Coordinates of C-alpha atoms in Angstrom, one line a residue:
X113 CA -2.8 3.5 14.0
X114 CA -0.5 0.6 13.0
X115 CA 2.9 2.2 11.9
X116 CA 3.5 0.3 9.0
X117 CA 1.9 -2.4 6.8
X118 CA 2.3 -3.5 3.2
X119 CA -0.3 -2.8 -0.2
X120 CA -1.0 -2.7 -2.9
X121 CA 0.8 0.5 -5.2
X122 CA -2.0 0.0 -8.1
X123 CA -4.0 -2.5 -10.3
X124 CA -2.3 -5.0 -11.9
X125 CA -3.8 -7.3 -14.1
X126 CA -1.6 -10.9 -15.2
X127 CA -2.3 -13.8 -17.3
X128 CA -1.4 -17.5 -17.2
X129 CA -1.4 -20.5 -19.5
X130 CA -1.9 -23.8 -17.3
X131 CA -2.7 -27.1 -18.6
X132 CA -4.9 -25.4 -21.2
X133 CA -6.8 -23.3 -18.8
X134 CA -6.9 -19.7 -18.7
X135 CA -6.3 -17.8 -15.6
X136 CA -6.5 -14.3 -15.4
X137 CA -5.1 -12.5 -12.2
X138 CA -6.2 -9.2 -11.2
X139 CA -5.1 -7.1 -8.4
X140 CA -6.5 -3.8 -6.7
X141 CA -5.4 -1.6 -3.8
X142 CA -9.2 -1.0 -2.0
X143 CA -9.9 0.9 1.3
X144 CA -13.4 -0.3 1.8
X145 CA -14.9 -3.7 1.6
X146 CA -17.6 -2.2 -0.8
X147 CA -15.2 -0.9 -3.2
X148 CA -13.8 -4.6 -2.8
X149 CA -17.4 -5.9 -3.6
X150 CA -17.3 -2.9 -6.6
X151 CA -14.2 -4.4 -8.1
X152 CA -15.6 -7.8 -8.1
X153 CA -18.7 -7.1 -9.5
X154 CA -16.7 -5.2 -12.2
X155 CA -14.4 -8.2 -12.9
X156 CA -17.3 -11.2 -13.1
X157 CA -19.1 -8.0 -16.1
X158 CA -16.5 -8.4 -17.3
X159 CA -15.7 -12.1 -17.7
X160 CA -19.6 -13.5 -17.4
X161 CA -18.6 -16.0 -20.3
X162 CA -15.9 -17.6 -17.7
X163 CA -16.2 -20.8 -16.3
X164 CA -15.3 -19.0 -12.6
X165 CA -14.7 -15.7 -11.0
X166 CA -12.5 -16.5 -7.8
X167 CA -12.3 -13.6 -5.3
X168 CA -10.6 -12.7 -2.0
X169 CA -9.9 -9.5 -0.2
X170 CA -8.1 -8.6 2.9
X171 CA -9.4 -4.9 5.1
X172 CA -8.4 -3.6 7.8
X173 CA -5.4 -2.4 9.9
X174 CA -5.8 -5.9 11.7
X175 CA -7.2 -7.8 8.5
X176 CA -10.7 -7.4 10.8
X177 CA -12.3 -8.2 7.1
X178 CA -11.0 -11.1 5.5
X179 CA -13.5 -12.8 3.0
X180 CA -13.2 -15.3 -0.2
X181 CA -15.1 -17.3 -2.5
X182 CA -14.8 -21.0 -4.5
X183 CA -17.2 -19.5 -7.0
X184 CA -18.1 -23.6 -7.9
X185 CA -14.1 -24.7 -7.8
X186 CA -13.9 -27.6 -5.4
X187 CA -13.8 -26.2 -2.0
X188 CA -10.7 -24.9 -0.8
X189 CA -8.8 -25.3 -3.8
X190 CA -9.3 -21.6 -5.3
X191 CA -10.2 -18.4 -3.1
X192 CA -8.3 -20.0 0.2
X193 CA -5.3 -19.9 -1.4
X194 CA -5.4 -16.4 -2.9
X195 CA -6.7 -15.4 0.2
X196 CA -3.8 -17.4 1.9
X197 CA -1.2 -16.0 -0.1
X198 CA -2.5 -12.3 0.8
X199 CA -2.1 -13.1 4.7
X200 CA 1.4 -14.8 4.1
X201 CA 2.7 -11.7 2.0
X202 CA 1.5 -9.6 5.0
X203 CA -0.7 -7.5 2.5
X204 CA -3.3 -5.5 3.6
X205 CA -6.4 -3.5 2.3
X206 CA -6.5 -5.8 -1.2
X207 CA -8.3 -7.2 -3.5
X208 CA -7.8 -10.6 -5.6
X209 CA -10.3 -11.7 -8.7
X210 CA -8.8 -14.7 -10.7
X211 CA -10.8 -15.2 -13.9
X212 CA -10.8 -18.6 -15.4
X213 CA -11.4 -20.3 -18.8
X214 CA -11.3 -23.8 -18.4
X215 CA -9.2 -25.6 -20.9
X216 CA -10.8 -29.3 -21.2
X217 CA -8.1 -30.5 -18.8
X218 CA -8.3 -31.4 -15.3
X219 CA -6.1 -29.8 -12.8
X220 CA -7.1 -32.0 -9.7
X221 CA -7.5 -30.5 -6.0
X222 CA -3.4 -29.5 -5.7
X223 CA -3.5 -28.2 -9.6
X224 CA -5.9 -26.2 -8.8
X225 CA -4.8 -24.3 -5.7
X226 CA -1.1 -24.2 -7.1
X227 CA -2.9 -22.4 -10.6
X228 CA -4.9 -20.0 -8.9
X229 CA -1.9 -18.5 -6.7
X230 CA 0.2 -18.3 -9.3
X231 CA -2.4 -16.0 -11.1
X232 CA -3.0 -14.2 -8.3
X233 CA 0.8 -13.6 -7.4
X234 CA 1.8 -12.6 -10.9
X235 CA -1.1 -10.0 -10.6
X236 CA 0.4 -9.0 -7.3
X237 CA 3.9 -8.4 -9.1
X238 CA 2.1 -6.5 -12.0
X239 CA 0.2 -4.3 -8.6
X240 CA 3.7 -4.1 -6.8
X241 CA 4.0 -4.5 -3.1
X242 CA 4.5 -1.0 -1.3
X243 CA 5.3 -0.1 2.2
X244 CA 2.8 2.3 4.2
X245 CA 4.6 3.9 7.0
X246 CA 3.3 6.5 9.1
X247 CA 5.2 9.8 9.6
X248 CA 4.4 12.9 11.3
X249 CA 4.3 15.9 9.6
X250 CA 6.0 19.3 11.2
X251 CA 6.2 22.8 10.3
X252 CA 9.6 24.4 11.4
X253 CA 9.1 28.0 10.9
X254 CA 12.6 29.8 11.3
X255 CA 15.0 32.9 10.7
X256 CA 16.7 32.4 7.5
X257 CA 20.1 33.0 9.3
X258 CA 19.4 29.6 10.7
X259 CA 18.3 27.5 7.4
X260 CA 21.4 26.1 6.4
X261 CA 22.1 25.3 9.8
X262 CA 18.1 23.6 10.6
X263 CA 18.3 22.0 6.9
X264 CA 21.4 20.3 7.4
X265 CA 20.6 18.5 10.4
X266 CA 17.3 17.5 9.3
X267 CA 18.6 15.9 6.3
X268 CA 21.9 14.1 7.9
X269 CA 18.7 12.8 9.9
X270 CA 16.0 10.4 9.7
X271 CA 13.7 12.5 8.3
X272 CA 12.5 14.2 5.1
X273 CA 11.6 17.5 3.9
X274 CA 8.4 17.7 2.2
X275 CA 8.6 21.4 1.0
X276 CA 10.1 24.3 2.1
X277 CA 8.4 27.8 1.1
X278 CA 9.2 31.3 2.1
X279 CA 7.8 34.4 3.4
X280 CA 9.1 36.8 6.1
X281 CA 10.8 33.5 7.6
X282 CA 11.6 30.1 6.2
X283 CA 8.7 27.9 6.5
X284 CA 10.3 23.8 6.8
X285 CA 7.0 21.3 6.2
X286 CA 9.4 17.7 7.7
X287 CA 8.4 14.0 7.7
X288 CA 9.5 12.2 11.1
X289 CA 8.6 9.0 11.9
X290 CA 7.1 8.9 15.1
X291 CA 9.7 7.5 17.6
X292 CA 12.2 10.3 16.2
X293 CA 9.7 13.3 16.4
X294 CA 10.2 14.0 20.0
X295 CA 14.3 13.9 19.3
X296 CA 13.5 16.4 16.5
X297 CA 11.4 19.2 18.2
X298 CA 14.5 19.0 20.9
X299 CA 17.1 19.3 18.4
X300 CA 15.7 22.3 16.4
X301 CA 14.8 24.2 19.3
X302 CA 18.6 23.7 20.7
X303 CA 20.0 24.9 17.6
X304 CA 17.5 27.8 17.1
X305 CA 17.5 28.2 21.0
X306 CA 14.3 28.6 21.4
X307 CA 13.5 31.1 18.4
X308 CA 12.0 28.1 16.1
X309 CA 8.2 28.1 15.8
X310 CA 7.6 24.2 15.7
X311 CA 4.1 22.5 15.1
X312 CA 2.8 19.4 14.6
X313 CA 0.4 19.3 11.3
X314 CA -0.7 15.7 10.5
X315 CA -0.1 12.0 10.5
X316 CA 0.0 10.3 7.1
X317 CA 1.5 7.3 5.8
X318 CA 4.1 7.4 2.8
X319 CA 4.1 4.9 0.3
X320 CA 7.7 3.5 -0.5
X321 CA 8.5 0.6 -2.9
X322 CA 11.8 -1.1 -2.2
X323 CA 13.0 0.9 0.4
X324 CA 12.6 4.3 -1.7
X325 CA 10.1 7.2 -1.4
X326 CA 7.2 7.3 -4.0
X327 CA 5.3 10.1 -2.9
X328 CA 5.4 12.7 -0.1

């Protein structure tokens, strides 16, 4: 597992005037290449009067499926540089459909490649750009005579608490990012000396969007 990488939050869905012509950005997070192919399909329903449907997608931890289409735009002036513009932004497990309704004028070969990725960046903004980044999740089950002391390390470190609940001890459920988890189990079983149950739970990447926490 890669231990971080860059999506999409949600869809997003943008519109631009250009020389007359239509374009009409849209922008999904997808997991699979068929729910890619879904999407598409959904998008070209949707728009069957348009004069193209221009998609590309990028899948996989190591963009192992990368795929695009002109949809009868000169080559490489349309799904290349959406396609393009996904790689350079870094942005993983995606999906691109630029509708267009052709507006009697002519873009020529650079008009063209500079409409379409500006379509498909503004529905990239309207999607917003999110970090993945893979954390380790840990119970720390302790004596409650020790919770202030466990708690206030753990948040004066890099970590986060996802939920504490209580029973006959306090049950501490904390995000570590993988290089610090090691450091962790060794710092709350010093302080507890030896009395803190610790176990590792899960892997799962969090979703931040500029630099803050959008779900845990």
């Amino acid at each position: 597992m890669i231990l971080e990488y860059k999506t999409l939050l949600q869809y997003g869905q943008a519109e631009e005037i250009i020389n007359k012509s239509r374009f009409i950005g849209y922008a999904k997070p997808v997991t699979s290449e068929d729910e890619a192919l879904e999407f598409i399909e959904e998008i070209r329903k949707k728009h069957k009067d348009a004069t193209h449907n221009v998609p590309a997608y990028v899948i996989g931890e190591n963009n192992e499926i990368q795929r695009y289409s002109d949809d009868g735009e000169p080559s490489g002036t349309a799904g290349i540089p959406i396609l393009d513009m996904l790689k350079k932004e870094e942005i993983k497990n995606s999906v691109i459909v630029v509708t267009r309704y052709f507006g009697g004028i002519k873009l020529g070969t650079g008009g063209l490649v500079r409409a379409y990725t500006k379509a498909a960046k503004a529905a990239v903004k309207e999607a917003k750009i999110v970090d993945k980044i893979l954390y380790d999740l840990f119970l720390i089950r302790i004596d409650y005579t020790l919770y202030g002391k466990v708690q206030n390390e753990i948040i004066g470190g890099n970590y986060i608490i996802k939920e504490t609940t209580y029973d006959d001890k306090v049950n501490i459920f904390v995000y570590s990012k993988p290089s610090d988890s090691n450091l962790l189990k060794s710092k709350v079983t010093d302080m507890t000396r030896g009395t803190a149950f610790i176990e590792e739970k899960d892997s799962v990447y969090l979703t931040f969007h500029n630099g803050k926490l959008i779900d845990n």
